[in-house]
């Protein structure tokens, strides 16, 4: 099954599956959904469903060949096309830039760009902070395919245009707006205020 057909929840469990398998004794050649579910505290049916979607090589009462399943999980998290840039180096942008949790999902955030930056700087964790004038050349040089928009909504469309012109094919947008884009570009919108409001409503209805 192709990665883009896997559910977000399944993809979210991939690093845990891979971490568990890599921690097994090297003498273990086969792993099963039952083994993984028990050790990770997950439902066996869910793990079996996940592994079935990830790899079709499992066999009843045998499970999966460890090397084959490991290779498939690593393929899902490989660094290819994972190079990412952030536009907007305010508090949110800098927090995302220095967050190390993205690495577990094959996402390599290389730099943040901002109109207020006039020369190359670094974040507290040593990540690049660059002026907007370097965006296009940087993206093409590094093969960047993912972009994060962390600017006010008034500037978001212009930033989206620049990212698309620079070869970016997928955008994670934190600005509270809807963007025009080429047909081959994917946008994931993230409205934190709306998510928190939804959580508040769930409390009231519980």
Coordinates of C-alpha atoms in Angstrom, one line a residue:
X1 CA 0.0 0.0 0.0
X2 CA 1.3 3.5 -0.9
X3 CA 2.2 5.8 2.0
X4 CA -0.4 8.4 1.1
X5 CA -3.1 5.7 1.5
X6 CA -2.2 4.9 5.1
X7 CA -4.2 6.7 7.7
X8 CA -2.6 9.4 9.8
X9 CA -3.1 7.3 12.9
X10 CA -1.3 4.3 11.3
X11 CA 1.6 6.5 10.2
X12 CA 1.8 7.9 13.7
X13 CA 2.4 4.5 15.2
X14 CA 5.2 3.6 12.7
X15 CA 8.1 5.1 14.8
X16 CA 6.9 3.1 17.8
X17 CA 6.8 -0.2 15.8
X18 CA 10.2 0.5 14.3
X19 CA 11.7 1.4 17.7
X20 CA 10.4 -1.8 19.2
X21 CA 11.7 -4.1 16.5
X22 CA 15.1 -2.4 16.5
X23 CA 15.3 -3.1 20.3
X24 CA 14.7 -6.8 19.9
X25 CA 17.6 -9.3 20.3
X26 CA 19.3 -9.8 17.0
X27 CA 18.6 -13.5 17.1
X28 CA 14.8 -12.9 16.7
X29 CA 14.0 -13.4 13.0
X30 CA 10.2 -13.1 13.1
X31 CA 7.8 -10.6 14.7
X32 CA 4.1 -10.8 15.1
X33 CA 1.2 -8.4 15.7
X34 CA 0.6 -10.1 19.0
X35 CA 4.1 -9.6 20.2
X36 CA 4.1 -5.9 19.2
X37 CA 0.7 -5.2 20.7
X38 CA 1.6 -6.8 24.0
X39 CA 4.9 -4.9 24.4
X40 CA 3.6 -1.5 23.3
X41 CA 0.2 -1.7 25.2
X42 CA -1.8 -1.5 22.0
X43 CA -4.8 -3.4 20.7
X44 CA -3.9 -6.5 18.8
X45 CA -6.6 -6.0 16.2
X46 CA -5.3 -2.4 15.6
X47 CA -1.7 -3.5 15.2
X48 CA -2.6 -6.4 12.9
X49 CA -4.6 -3.9 10.8
X50 CA -1.7 -1.5 10.7
X51 CA 0.9 -4.1 9.7
X52 CA -1.4 -5.5 7.1
X53 CA -1.7 -2.0 5.5
X54 CA 2.0 -1.4 5.8
X55 CA 3.3 -4.8 4.5
X56 CA 1.5 -7.7 2.8
X57 CA 4.2 -10.2 3.7
X58 CA 2.9 -11.5 7.0
X59 CA 1.9 -15.1 7.4
X60 CA -0.5 -16.8 9.9
X61 CA 1.2 -18.2 13.1
X62 CA 4.6 -17.0 11.7
X63 CA 4.2 -13.2 11.6
X64 CA 6.6 -11.0 9.6
X65 CA 10.2 -11.5 8.7
X66 CA 11.9 -9.0 10.8
X67 CA 14.3 -7.7 8.1
X68 CA 11.5 -7.2 5.6
X69 CA 9.2 -5.4 8.0
X70 CA 12.0 -3.3 9.3
X71 CA 12.9 -2.3 5.7
X72 CA 9.3 -1.3 5.0
X73 CA 8.9 0.7 8.2
X74 CA 12.2 2.5 7.4
X75 CA 11.0 3.2 3.9
X76 CA 8.0 5.0 5.3
X77 CA 10.2 7.2 7.4
X78 CA 13.1 7.6 5.0
X79 CA 14.6 11.1 4.7
X80 CA 14.0 11.3 0.9
X81 CA 11.7 14.3 0.3
X82 CA 11.8 15.1 4.0
X83 CA 13.8 18.4 3.8
X84 CA 11.6 21.1 5.1
X85 CA 11.7 24.9 5.6
X86 CA 9.7 27.2 7.8
X87 CA 8.6 30.7 6.7
X88 CA 8.2 32.9 9.7
X89 CA 10.7 33.0 12.5
X90 CA 8.5 34.3 15.3
X91 CA 7.9 32.4 18.5
X92 CA 5.9 29.6 16.7
X93 CA 8.4 29.3 13.8
X94 CA 11.4 29.1 16.1
X95 CA 9.7 26.6 18.3
X96 CA 9.0 24.4 15.3
X97 CA 12.5 24.9 14.0
X98 CA 14.1 23.5 17.2
X99 CA 11.6 20.8 17.9
X100 CA 13.4 17.4 17.5
X101 CA 10.3 15.2 17.4
X102 CA 9.9 15.7 13.6
X103 CA 13.1 13.6 13.0
X104 CA 11.2 10.4 14.1
X105 CA 9.0 10.8 11.1
X106 CA 11.7 11.4 8.5
X107 CA 11.2 15.2 8.5
X108 CA 14.4 17.3 8.4
X109 CA 13.7 21.0 9.1
X110 CA 16.7 22.8 7.6
X111 CA 16.0 26.5 8.2
X112 CA 13.5 29.2 9.0
X113 CA 13.1 32.3 6.8
X114 CA 11.8 35.7 7.8
X115 CA 11.6 39.3 6.4
X116 CA 13.1 40.6 9.6
X117 CA 16.3 38.6 9.2
X118 CA 18.9 40.5 7.2
X119 CA 21.8 38.1 7.4
X120 CA 22.4 34.5 8.3
X121 CA 21.8 33.7 12.0
X122 CA 21.2 30.6 14.0
X123 CA 18.6 29.5 16.5
X124 CA 19.4 28.5 20.1
X125 CA 19.8 24.9 18.9
X126 CA 22.0 25.9 15.9
X127 CA 19.4 25.8 13.1
X128 CA 19.7 28.3 10.3
X129 CA 17.7 31.6 10.3
X130 CA 17.9 33.1 6.9
X131 CA 16.5 36.2 5.0
X132 CA 13.7 35.7 2.5
X133 CA 15.9 36.6 -0.4
X134 CA 17.6 33.3 -0.1
X135 CA 14.5 31.1 0.0
X136 CA 14.2 30.1 -3.7
X137 CA 17.9 29.2 -4.2
X138 CA 18.0 27.4 -0.8
X139 CA 15.0 25.3 -1.6
X140 CA 16.3 24.3 -5.0
X141 CA 19.8 23.6 -3.8
X142 CA 18.5 21.4 -0.9
X143 CA 15.7 19.7 -2.8
X144 CA 13.1 21.1 -0.3
X145 CA 9.6 19.6 -0.9
X146 CA 7.9 20.6 2.3
X147 CA 7.2 24.1 3.6
X148 CA 5.7 25.4 6.9
X149 CA 3.8 28.7 6.9
X150 CA 4.0 30.4 10.3
X151 CA 3.2 34.0 9.3
X152 CA 0.1 36.2 9.8
X153 CA -2.8 35.5 7.5
X154 CA -2.2 38.7 5.6
X155 CA 1.2 37.5 4.4
X156 CA 0.3 33.8 3.9
X157 CA -0.7 33.8 0.3
X158 CA 2.4 35.6 -0.8
X159 CA 4.5 33.1 1.1
X160 CA 2.5 30.2 -0.4
X161 CA 3.3 31.6 -3.9
X162 CA 7.0 31.8 -3.1
X163 CA 7.1 28.3 -1.8
X164 CA 5.3 26.9 -4.8
X165 CA 7.6 28.8 -7.2
X166 CA 10.6 27.3 -5.2
X167 CA 9.5 23.8 -5.9
X168 CA 7.7 23.0 -2.7
X169 CA 5.0 20.4 -3.1
X170 CA 3.4 20.2 0.3
X171 CA 2.6 23.0 2.8
X172 CA 1.7 22.9 6.5
X173 CA -0.2 26.2 7.1
X174 CA -0.7 27.7 10.6
X175 CA -2.2 30.9 9.2
X176 CA -6.0 31.2 9.8
X177 CA -6.9 31.5 6.1
X178 CA -7.5 29.5 2.9
X179 CA -4.8 29.6 0.2
X180 CA -4.8 29.5 -3.6
X181 CA -2.4 26.9 -4.9
X182 CA -1.4 24.9 -8.0
X183 CA -3.2 21.6 -8.4
X184 CA -0.2 19.5 -7.7
X185 CA 0.5 21.2 -4.3
X186 CA -1.0 19.8 -1.1
X187 CA -1.9 22.0 1.9
X188 CA -2.5 20.8 5.4
X189 CA -4.2 23.6 7.5
X190 CA -3.5 23.7 11.3
X191 CA -5.9 26.0 13.3
X192 CA -4.7 25.7 16.9
X193 CA -7.5 28.0 18.2
X194 CA -10.2 25.9 16.5
X195 CA -8.7 22.7 17.8
X196 CA -8.7 24.0 21.4
X197 CA -12.2 25.3 21.0
X198 CA -13.3 21.8 19.7
X199 CA -11.6 20.3 22.8
X200 CA -13.5 22.6 25.1
X201 CA -16.8 21.6 23.4
X202 CA -16.0 18.0 24.0
X203 CA -15.5 18.6 27.7
X204 CA -19.0 20.3 27.9
X205 CA -20.6 17.4 26.1
X206 CA -18.9 14.6 28.1

